[in-house]
Amino acid sequence: MSENWTEREVPSQRGRVAVITGANTGLGFDTAKVLAERGATVVLAVRDVEKGKQAAARLGADADVTVQELDLASLESVRAAAADLHTTLPKIDLLINNAGVMYPPRQTTRDGFELQFGTNHLGHFALTGLLLDLLLPVEGSRVVTVASIAHRIRAGIHFDDLQWENSYDRVAAYGQAKLANLMFAYELQRRLAPHGTTASIAAHPGVARTELMRNSPAAMRAVFPLVAPLFTQSSERGALPILRAATDPTALGGQYYGPAGPGGYRGRPQVVASSPQSYDGAIQRRLWAVSEELTAVKFPVG
C-alpha cells in the first residue's frame, strides 16, 4: 500500500456511478472533480440546485455530471431525492456521504432534530438506507462516510439527550455527530459483510481549509488564519483520504482513512485508527436502532 498516495493513483472510474452529497463546494467538489476526470458519472447531491449547476459547469463540458436536489435536514427531501435517483440511475458504485454542518448556533431540522446530528448523521443514515438497493447488486460498490478528528473532541453519543434539548454545546454536538458518522460506517460494514459486494469505509480530511469553519465561534475564526499554515491543508489535499477510501483497490470495508501527519491534521492519506469508543459495538447497535426509529428507514441488510 503506497505511503505517498496521491490523486494520480486513482484508477479509471469509467462506467462507475458516484453520488456525492454536498458536492458543490469544498471536499465534495474536489472529490467530484477527480472522479469526473477519471471518467465516472457523477451526481452532485446538493441543497442549493443553482449552486450545484454552477459547480457542474466548473467541472467542464466533458464531465458526465448531473445535479440532484437534496436537503439532508429534511427527511422528506431525502426520500424525494432517493426516489429521483431510483428513476434516473440504473446502479450506484460509490455513495459518498460528505455534506455537513459544523458549530452552528442551536437549530433544528425540519423534523425537529438538532441540526448537526440531524444533518450529518440522520440525513445520511436515511439516504444510505434508501439507496442501498442500488449498491448491493454492484460488485465492488462502496459507501464512504466522511468523519472528522472532531469525533475525539468532547464527543459521546448522548442517548439521554440526543437532540441537545436540555443544554447545547456546539462543539460537543458536532463531536457527537461525527462520532455517530463513524459508528454508522462501522456498523454498516458489519451488516454488509455477509453480502460480499458492498463495502462501508470511513475517511476524514484532517483540518482542511473549507467553508465549514464559517459557523465557528468568533474567537476561533479570528485565530484560525494565523495558525492555519501550521496545521491545515488545502481542500484538494483534504479530499485525498475520501478518494482513497472510494477508489483504492486495496481498501477494505471497515477501514478508516485520514492524513498521516501528527494529530491527523494533514499529510498523505493512509489507514488510521479512530477513538476507542468509536469501536464499541454495543453503542453502534443501539445508535443504529435509534436511527432507524427516528428516520423510519429500515435497511435491507442486517
mmCIF file of C-alpha atoms in Angstrom:
data_model
loop_
_atom_site.group_PDB
_atom_site.id
_atom_site.type_symbol
_atom_site.label_atom_id
_atom_site.label_comp_id
_atom_site.label_asym_id
_atom_site.label_seq_id
_atom_site.Cartn_x
_atom_site.Cartn_y
_atom_site.Cartn_z
ATOM 1 C CA MET A 1 0.000 0.000 0.000
ATOM 2 C CA SER A 2 1.559 3.275 -1.092
ATOM 3 C CA GLU A 3 2.533 5.653 1.712
ATOM 4 C CA ASN A 4 2.700 8.585 -0.728
ATOM 5 C CA TRP A 5 -0.705 8.112 -2.314
ATOM 6 C CA THR A 6 -1.924 10.996 -4.483
ATOM 7 C CA GLU A 7 -4.842 11.583 -6.828
ATOM 8 C CA ARG A 8 -2.648 10.317 -9.677
ATOM 9 C CA GLU A 9 -3.186 6.823 -8.295
ATOM 10 C CA VAL A 10 -6.964 6.984 -8.685
ATOM 11 C CA PRO A 11 -7.706 4.298 -11.287
ATOM 12 C CA SER A 12 -10.091 4.791 -14.182
ATOM 13 C CA GLN A 13 -13.655 5.250 -12.992
ATOM 14 C CA ARG A 14 -15.211 4.860 -16.427
ATOM 15 C CA GLY A 15 -18.519 3.037 -16.179
ATOM 16 C CA ARG A 16 -18.887 3.811 -12.466
ATOM 17 C CA VAL A 17 -21.619 5.984 -10.956
ATOM 18 C CA ALA A 18 -20.813 8.176 -7.950
ATOM 19 C CA VAL A 19 -23.327 10.082 -5.814
ATOM 20 C CA ILE A 20 -21.680 12.724 -3.624
ATOM 21 C CA THR A 21 -23.532 14.799 -1.051
ATOM 22 C CA GLY A 22 -22.530 18.412 -0.581
ATOM 23 C CA ALA A 23 -20.570 18.342 -3.819
ATOM 24 C CA ASN A 24 -20.976 21.956 -4.916
ATOM 25 C CA THR A 25 -18.052 23.181 -2.803
ATOM 26 C CA GLY A 26 -15.081 22.147 -0.680
ATOM 27 C CA LEU A 27 -14.217 18.496 -0.173
ATOM 28 C CA GLY A 28 -17.244 17.254 -2.078
ATOM 29 C CA PHE A 29 -16.430 19.344 -5.136
ATOM 30 C CA ASP A 30 -12.762 18.331 -5.106
ATOM 31 C CA THR A 31 -13.758 14.676 -4.818
ATOM 32 C CA ALA A 32 -16.251 15.046 -7.667
ATOM 33 C CA LYS A 33 -13.647 16.760 -9.829
ATOM 34 C CA VAL A 34 -11.166 13.891 -9.625
ATOM 35 C CA LEU A 35 -13.812 11.201 -10.128
ATOM 36 C CA ALA A 36 -15.242 13.042 -13.152
ATOM 37 C CA GLU A 37 -11.756 13.464 -14.615
ATOM 38 C CA ARG A 38 -11.291 9.694 -14.295
ATOM 39 C CA GLY A 39 -14.475 9.094 -16.275
ATOM 40 C CA ALA A 40 -17.113 8.487 -13.599
ATOM 41 C CA THR A 41 -20.721 9.530 -13.959
ATOM 42 C CA VAL A 42 -21.082 11.915 -11.021
ATOM 43 C CA VAL A 43 -24.227 13.103 -9.288
ATOM 44 C CA LEU A 44 -23.836 16.272 -7.236
ATOM 45 C CA ALA A 45 -26.433 15.863 -4.473
ATOM 46 C CA VAL A 46 -26.842 19.376 -3.086
ATOM 47 C CA ARG A 47 -29.264 21.543 -1.131
ATOM 48 C CA ASP A 48 -28.972 24.542 -3.472
ATOM 49 C CA VAL A 49 -29.615 23.409 -7.030
ATOM 50 C CA GLU A 50 -28.400 26.660 -8.582
ATOM 51 C CA LYS A 51 -25.059 26.359 -6.790
ATOM 52 C CA GLY A 52 -24.959 22.736 -7.883
ATOM 53 C CA LYS A 53 -25.393 23.773 -11.504
ATOM 54 C CA GLN A 54 -22.584 26.309 -11.141
ATOM 55 C CA ALA A 55 -20.346 23.589 -9.702
ATOM 56 C CA ALA A 56 -21.248 21.244 -12.549
ATOM 57 C CA ALA A 57 -20.280 23.963 -15.034
ATOM 58 C CA ARG A 58 -16.907 24.352 -13.315
ATOM 59 C CA LEU A 59 -16.259 20.661 -13.853
ATOM 60 C CA GLY A 60 -16.278 21.251 -17.595
ATOM 61 C CA ALA A 61 -18.341 20.363 -20.612
ATOM 62 C CA ASP A 62 -16.720 16.947 -20.951
ATOM 63 C CA ALA A 63 -17.665 15.825 -17.445
ATOM 64 C CA ASP A 64 -20.611 13.440 -17.109
ATOM 65 C CA VAL A 65 -22.269 15.295 -14.239
ATOM 66 C CA THR A 66 -25.830 15.848 -13.090
ATOM 67 C CA VAL A 67 -27.322 17.730 -10.155
ATOM 68 C CA GLN A 68 -29.779 16.251 -7.668
ATOM 69 C CA GLU A 69 -31.608 18.366 -5.114
ATOM 70 C CA LEU A 70 -31.037 17.026 -1.603
ATOM 71 C CA ASP A 71 -31.587 18.725 1.737
ATOM 72 C CA LEU A 72 -30.246 16.392 4.414
ATOM 73 C CA ALA A 73 -32.019 18.472 7.066
ATOM 74 C CA SER A 74 -35.367 17.259 5.722
ATOM 75 C CA LEU A 75 -36.337 13.588 5.641
ATOM 76 C CA GLU A 76 -38.998 14.470 3.082
ATOM 77 C CA SER A 77 -36.257 15.830 0.808
ATOM 78 C CA VAL A 78 -34.079 12.769 1.444
ATOM 79 C CA ARG A 79 -36.921 10.464 0.426
ATOM 80 C CA ALA A 80 -37.702 12.548 -2.660
ATOM 81 C CA ALA A 81 -34.049 12.547 -3.722
ATOM 82 C CA ALA A 82 -33.800 8.789 -3.257
ATOM 83 C CA ALA A 83 -36.931 8.320 -5.368
ATOM 84 C CA ASP A 84 -35.489 10.554 -8.104
ATOM 85 C CA LEU A 85 -32.211 8.641 -8.133
ATOM 86 C CA HIS A 86 -34.043 5.339 -8.431
ATOM 87 C CA THR A 87 -35.673 6.757 -11.543
ATOM 88 C CA THR A 88 -32.523 8.172 -13.137
ATOM 89 C CA LEU A 89 -29.781 5.712 -12.127
ATOM 90 C CA PRO A 90 -29.533 2.021 -13.000
ATOM 91 C CA LYS A 91 -26.997 1.474 -10.208
ATOM 92 C CA ILE A 92 -24.655 3.241 -7.785
ATOM 93 C CA ASP A 93 -20.992 2.263 -7.434
ATOM 94 C CA LEU A 94 -19.999 4.961 -4.946
ATOM 95 C CA LEU A 95 -22.128 6.748 -2.377
ATOM 96 C CA ILE A 96 -20.017 9.402 -0.664
ATOM 97 C CA ASN A 97 -21.676 10.837 2.438
ATOM 98 C CA ASN A 98 -19.763 14.103 2.606
ATOM 99 C CA ALA A 99 -22.102 17.021 3.345
ATOM 100 C CA GLY A 100 -22.233 18.507 6.798
ATOM 101 C CA VAL A 101 -22.658 21.474 9.090
ATOM 102 C CA MET A 102 -20.258 22.469 11.855
ATOM 103 C CA TYR A 103 -20.690 24.567 15.009
ATOM 104 C CA PRO A 104 -23.924 26.442 14.207
ATOM 105 C CA PRO A 105 -25.994 28.083 16.936
ATOM 106 C CA ARG A 106 -28.608 25.592 18.105
ATOM 107 C CA GLN A 107 -31.111 24.986 15.331
ATOM 108 C CA THR A 108 -33.328 22.085 14.365
ATOM 109 C CA THR A 109 -34.020 20.301 11.130
ATOM 110 C CA ARG A 110 -37.480 20.269 9.590
ATOM 111 C CA ASP A 111 -38.108 17.073 11.522
ATOM 112 C CA GLY A 112 -37.106 18.574 14.858
ATOM 113 C CA PHE A 113 -33.629 17.050 15.179
ATOM 114 C CA GLU A 114 -30.638 19.076 16.379
ATOM 115 C CA LEU A 115 -29.139 20.396 13.157
ATOM 116 C CA GLN A 116 -25.680 18.802 13.333
ATOM 117 C CA PHE A 117 -26.918 15.360 14.421
ATOM 118 C CA GLY A 118 -29.889 15.531 12.068
ATOM 119 C CA THR A 119 -27.915 16.612 9.006
ATOM 120 C CA ASN A 120 -24.532 14.963 9.441
ATOM 121 C CA HIS A 121 -25.776 11.628 10.773
ATOM 122 C CA LEU A 122 -29.505 11.041 10.445
ATOM 123 C CA GLY A 123 -29.824 12.531 6.965
ATOM 124 C CA HIS A 124 -27.001 10.368 5.656
ATOM 125 C CA PHE A 125 -28.269 7.327 7.550
ATOM 126 C CA ALA A 126 -31.650 7.679 5.851
ATOM 127 C CA LEU A 127 -30.186 8.379 2.417
ATOM 128 C CA THR A 128 -27.909 5.347 2.582
ATOM 129 C CA GLY A 129 -30.723 3.071 3.659
ATOM 130 C CA LEU A 130 -32.971 4.297 0.859
ATOM 131 C CA LEU A 131 -30.264 3.902 -1.827
ATOM 132 C CA LEU A 132 -28.617 0.708 -0.655
ATOM 133 C CA ASP A 133 -30.613 -1.470 -3.043
ATOM 134 C CA LEU A 134 -28.851 0.343 -5.922
ATOM 135 C CA LEU A 135 -25.448 -0.554 -4.451
ATOM 136 C CA LEU A 136 -25.896 -4.129 -3.233
ATOM 137 C CA PRO A 137 -26.035 -5.784 -6.682
ATOM 138 C CA VAL A 138 -22.833 -3.975 -7.755
ATOM 139 C CA GLU A 139 -19.613 -5.868 -7.117
ATOM 140 C CA GLY A 140 -17.030 -3.539 -5.603
ATOM 141 C CA SER A 141 -19.508 -0.815 -4.667
ATOM 142 C CA ARG A 142 -18.701 1.354 -1.653
ATOM 143 C CA VAL A 143 -20.320 3.665 0.852
ATOM 144 C CA VAL A 144 -17.782 6.242 2.045
ATOM 145 C CA THR A 145 -18.773 8.237 5.110
ATOM 146 C CA VAL A 146 -16.804 11.372 5.904
ATOM 147 C CA ALA A 147 -15.988 11.709 9.598
ATOM 148 C CA SER A 148 -13.665 14.121 11.401
ATOM 149 C CA ILE A 149 -10.922 14.289 14.004
ATOM 150 C CA ALA A 150 -13.634 16.103 15.979
ATOM 151 C CA HIS A 151 -15.101 12.687 16.814
ATOM 152 C CA ARG A 152 -12.464 12.708 19.598
ATOM 153 C CA ILE A 153 -13.308 16.178 20.947
ATOM 154 C CA ARG A 154 -15.816 16.210 23.817
ATOM 155 C CA ALA A 155 -17.680 13.534 21.905
ATOM 156 C CA GLY A 156 -20.119 10.884 23.053
ATOM 157 C CA ILE A 157 -23.499 9.523 21.988
ATOM 158 C CA HIS A 158 -25.874 11.160 24.468
ATOM 159 C CA PHE A 159 -28.834 8.807 24.294
ATOM 160 C CA ASP A 160 -30.483 10.677 27.164
ATOM 161 C CA ASP A 161 -30.484 13.914 25.121
ATOM 162 C CA LEU A 162 -29.535 13.224 21.504
ATOM 163 C CA GLN A 163 -31.112 16.471 20.313
ATOM 164 C CA TRP A 164 -29.440 18.703 22.931
ATOM 165 C CA GLU A 165 -32.758 19.956 24.264
ATOM 166 C CA ASN A 166 -31.577 20.305 27.878
ATOM 167 C CA SER A 167 -28.424 22.265 27.069
ATOM 168 C CA TYR A 168 -26.459 22.963 23.907
ATOM 169 C CA ASP A 169 -22.719 22.854 23.346
ATOM 170 C CA ARG A 170 -21.963 23.349 19.649
ATOM 171 C CA VAL A 171 -18.523 21.716 19.876
ATOM 172 C CA ALA A 172 -19.764 18.660 21.776
ATOM 173 C CA ALA A 173 -22.786 18.391 19.473
ATOM 174 C CA TYR A 174 -20.509 18.347 16.438
ATOM 175 C CA GLY A 175 -18.343 15.732 18.145
ATOM 176 C CA GLN A 176 -21.422 13.576 18.726
ATOM 177 C CA ALA A 177 -22.492 13.895 15.097
ATOM 178 C CA LYS A 178 -19.081 12.925 13.719
ATOM 179 C CA LEU A 179 -18.718 10.064 16.199
ATOM 180 C CA ALA A 180 -22.128 8.895 15.001
ATOM 181 C CA ASN A 181 -20.848 9.007 11.396
ATOM 182 C CA LEU A 182 -18.007 6.656 12.316
ATOM 183 C CA MET A 183 -20.165 4.294 14.333
ATOM 184 C CA PHE A 184 -22.633 4.157 11.454
ATOM 185 C CA ALA A 185 -19.846 3.328 8.991
ATOM 186 C CA TYR A 186 -18.529 0.515 11.184
ATOM 187 C CA GLU A 187 -21.935 -0.991 11.950
ATOM 188 C CA LEU A 188 -22.934 -0.743 8.284
ATOM 189 C CA GLN A 189 -19.840 -2.729 7.332
ATOM 190 C CA ARG A 190 -20.736 -5.438 9.846
ATOM 191 C CA ARG A 191 -24.161 -5.748 8.227
ATOM 192 C CA LEU A 192 -22.828 -5.592 4.670
ATOM 193 C CA ALA A 193 -20.068 -8.161 5.133
ATOM 194 C CA PRO A 194 -22.245 -11.266 4.573
ATOM 195 C CA HIS A 195 -23.391 -9.896 1.199
ATOM 196 C CA GLY A 196 -19.820 -9.628 -0.115
ATOM 197 C CA THR A 197 -20.468 -6.942 -2.734
ATOM 198 C CA THR A 198 -20.554 -3.570 -0.979
ATOM 199 C CA ALA A 199 -18.054 -2.124 1.493
ATOM 200 C CA SER A 200 -18.523 0.631 4.057
ATOM 201 C CA ILE A 201 -15.396 2.723 4.573
ATOM 202 C CA ALA A 202 -14.845 5.918 6.567
ATOM 203 C CA ALA A 203 -12.483 8.817 5.895
ATOM 204 C CA HIS A 204 -11.584 12.177 7.346
ATOM 205 C CA PRO A 205 -9.853 15.186 5.736
ATOM 206 C CA GLY A 206 -7.713 16.310 8.639
ATOM 207 C CA VAL A 207 -8.045 20.062 9.051
ATOM 208 C CA ALA A 208 -8.862 21.250 5.552
ATOM 209 C CA ARG A 209 -9.400 24.849 4.547
ATOM 210 C CA THR A 210 -13.071 24.812 3.548
ATOM 211 C CA GLU A 211 -16.198 26.859 4.210
ATOM 212 C CA LEU A 212 -17.109 24.553 7.100
ATOM 213 C CA MET A 213 -15.427 26.896 9.601
ATOM 214 C CA ARG A 214 -17.870 29.732 8.892
ATOM 215 C CA ASN A 215 -20.038 28.945 11.950
ATOM 216 C CA SER A 216 -17.135 28.597 14.364
ATOM 217 C CA PRO A 217 -17.084 30.807 17.482
ATOM 218 C CA ALA A 218 -15.738 34.299 16.768
ATOM 219 C CA ALA A 219 -12.527 33.740 18.747
ATOM 220 C CA MET A 220 -11.742 30.620 16.740
ATOM 221 C CA ARG A 221 -12.385 32.409 13.431
ATOM 222 C CA ALA A 222 -10.076 35.242 14.496
ATOM 223 C CA VAL A 223 -7.195 32.943 15.394
ATOM 224 C CA PHE A 224 -7.621 30.463 12.561
ATOM 225 C CA PRO A 225 -5.910 32.484 9.773
ATOM 226 C CA LEU A 226 -2.876 32.981 11.993
ATOM 227 C CA VAL A 227 -2.341 29.348 12.887
ATOM 228 C CA ALA A 228 -3.782 27.720 9.760
ATOM 229 C CA PRO A 229 -0.426 27.375 7.959
ATOM 230 C CA LEU A 230 0.897 25.309 10.852
ATOM 231 C CA PHE A 231 -1.648 22.501 10.865
ATOM 232 C CA THR A 232 -4.077 22.738 7.936
ATOM 233 C CA GLN A 233 -4.049 21.597 4.343
ATOM 234 C CA SER A 234 -5.889 22.573 1.206
ATOM 235 C CA SER A 235 -9.316 21.254 0.381
ATOM 236 C CA GLU A 236 -7.771 19.320 -2.520
ATOM 237 C CA ARG A 237 -5.396 17.547 -0.123
ATOM 238 C CA GLY A 238 -8.216 17.031 2.350
ATOM 239 C CA ALA A 239 -10.176 15.174 -0.317
ATOM 240 C CA LEU A 240 -7.415 12.582 -0.803
ATOM 241 C CA PRO A 241 -8.462 10.291 2.088
ATOM 242 C CA ILE A 242 -12.004 10.306 0.702
ATOM 243 C CA LEU A 243 -10.753 9.480 -2.780
ATOM 244 C CA ARG A 244 -8.527 6.717 -1.481
ATOM 245 C CA ALA A 245 -11.362 5.168 0.512
ATOM 246 C CA ALA A 246 -13.545 5.365 -2.595
ATOM 247 C CA THR A 247 -11.134 4.104 -5.243
ATOM 248 C CA ASP A 248 -8.040 2.343 -3.891
ATOM 249 C CA PRO A 249 -8.358 -1.304 -4.985
ATOM 250 C CA THR A 250 -6.669 -2.403 -1.746
ATOM 251 C CA ALA A 251 -9.111 -0.580 0.561
ATOM 252 C CA LEU A 252 -11.206 -2.833 2.780
ATOM 253 C CA GLY A 253 -14.580 -2.452 4.410
ATOM 254 C CA GLY A 254 -14.377 -1.169 7.955
ATOM 255 C CA GLN A 255 -11.186 0.810 7.373
ATOM 256 C CA TYR A 256 -10.764 4.491 8.236
ATOM 257 C CA TYR A 257 -8.585 6.743 6.070
ATOM 258 C CA GLY A 258 -7.047 10.027 7.145
ATOM 259 C CA PRO A 259 -3.896 12.160 6.853
ATOM 260 C CA ALA A 260 -0.703 10.521 8.063
ATOM 261 C CA GLY A 261 0.758 13.583 9.804
ATOM 262 C CA PRO A 262 0.862 14.283 13.554
ATOM 263 C CA GLY A 263 -2.591 14.541 15.070
ATOM 264 C CA GLY A 264 -4.126 13.582 11.738
ATOM 265 C CA TYR A 265 -4.208 17.272 10.790
ATOM 266 C CA ARG A 266 -2.567 16.952 7.388
ATOM 267 C CA GLY A 267 -0.463 14.635 5.266
ATOM 268 C CA ARG A 268 -0.813 11.828 2.776
ATOM 269 C CA PRO A 269 -3.846 9.550 3.201
ATOM 270 C CA GLN A 270 -3.425 6.225 4.941
ATOM 271 C CA VAL A 271 -5.373 3.830 7.162
ATOM 272 C CA VAL A 272 -5.702 5.377 10.629
ATOM 273 C CA ALA A 273 -7.316 4.455 13.936
ATOM 274 C CA SER A 274 -10.335 6.190 15.409
ATOM 275 C CA SER A 275 -11.095 6.701 19.087
ATOM 276 C CA PRO A 276 -11.579 3.631 21.326
ATOM 277 C CA GLN A 277 -15.244 4.458 21.947
ATOM 278 C CA SER A 278 -15.968 4.553 18.205
ATOM 279 C CA TYR A 279 -15.382 0.772 18.089
ATOM 280 C CA ASP A 280 -17.923 -0.003 20.824
ATOM 281 C CA GLY A 281 -20.232 -2.488 19.130
ATOM 282 C CA ALA A 282 -22.999 -2.200 21.706
ATOM 283 C CA ILE A 283 -23.239 1.571 21.232
ATOM 284 C CA GLN A 284 -23.065 1.158 17.451
ATOM 285 C CA ARG A 285 -26.024 -1.218 17.508
ATOM 286 C CA ARG A 286 -28.023 0.977 19.874
ATOM 287 C CA LEU A 287 -27.360 4.042 17.725
ATOM 288 C CA TRP A 288 -28.454 2.087 14.653
ATOM 289 C CA ALA A 289 -31.738 1.069 16.286
ATOM 290 C CA VAL A 290 -32.441 4.627 17.447
ATOM 291 C CA SER A 291 -31.577 5.997 13.998
ATOM 292 C CA GLU A 292 -33.968 3.573 12.321
ATOM 293 C CA GLU A 293 -36.695 4.646 14.734
ATOM 294 C CA LEU A 294 -36.075 8.375 14.255
ATOM 295 C CA THR A 295 -35.882 8.231 10.448
ATOM 296 C CA ALA A 296 -38.364 5.379 9.871
ATOM 297 C CA VAL A 297 -35.840 3.925 7.406
ATOM 298 C CA LYS A 298 -35.135 0.199 7.559
ATOM 299 C CA PHE A 299 -32.044 -1.169 5.832
ATOM 300 C CA PRO A 300 -32.200 -4.240 3.578
ATOM 301 C CA VAL A 301 -29.218 -5.728 5.445
ATOM 302 C CA GLY A 302 -28.520 -6.924 8.975
#
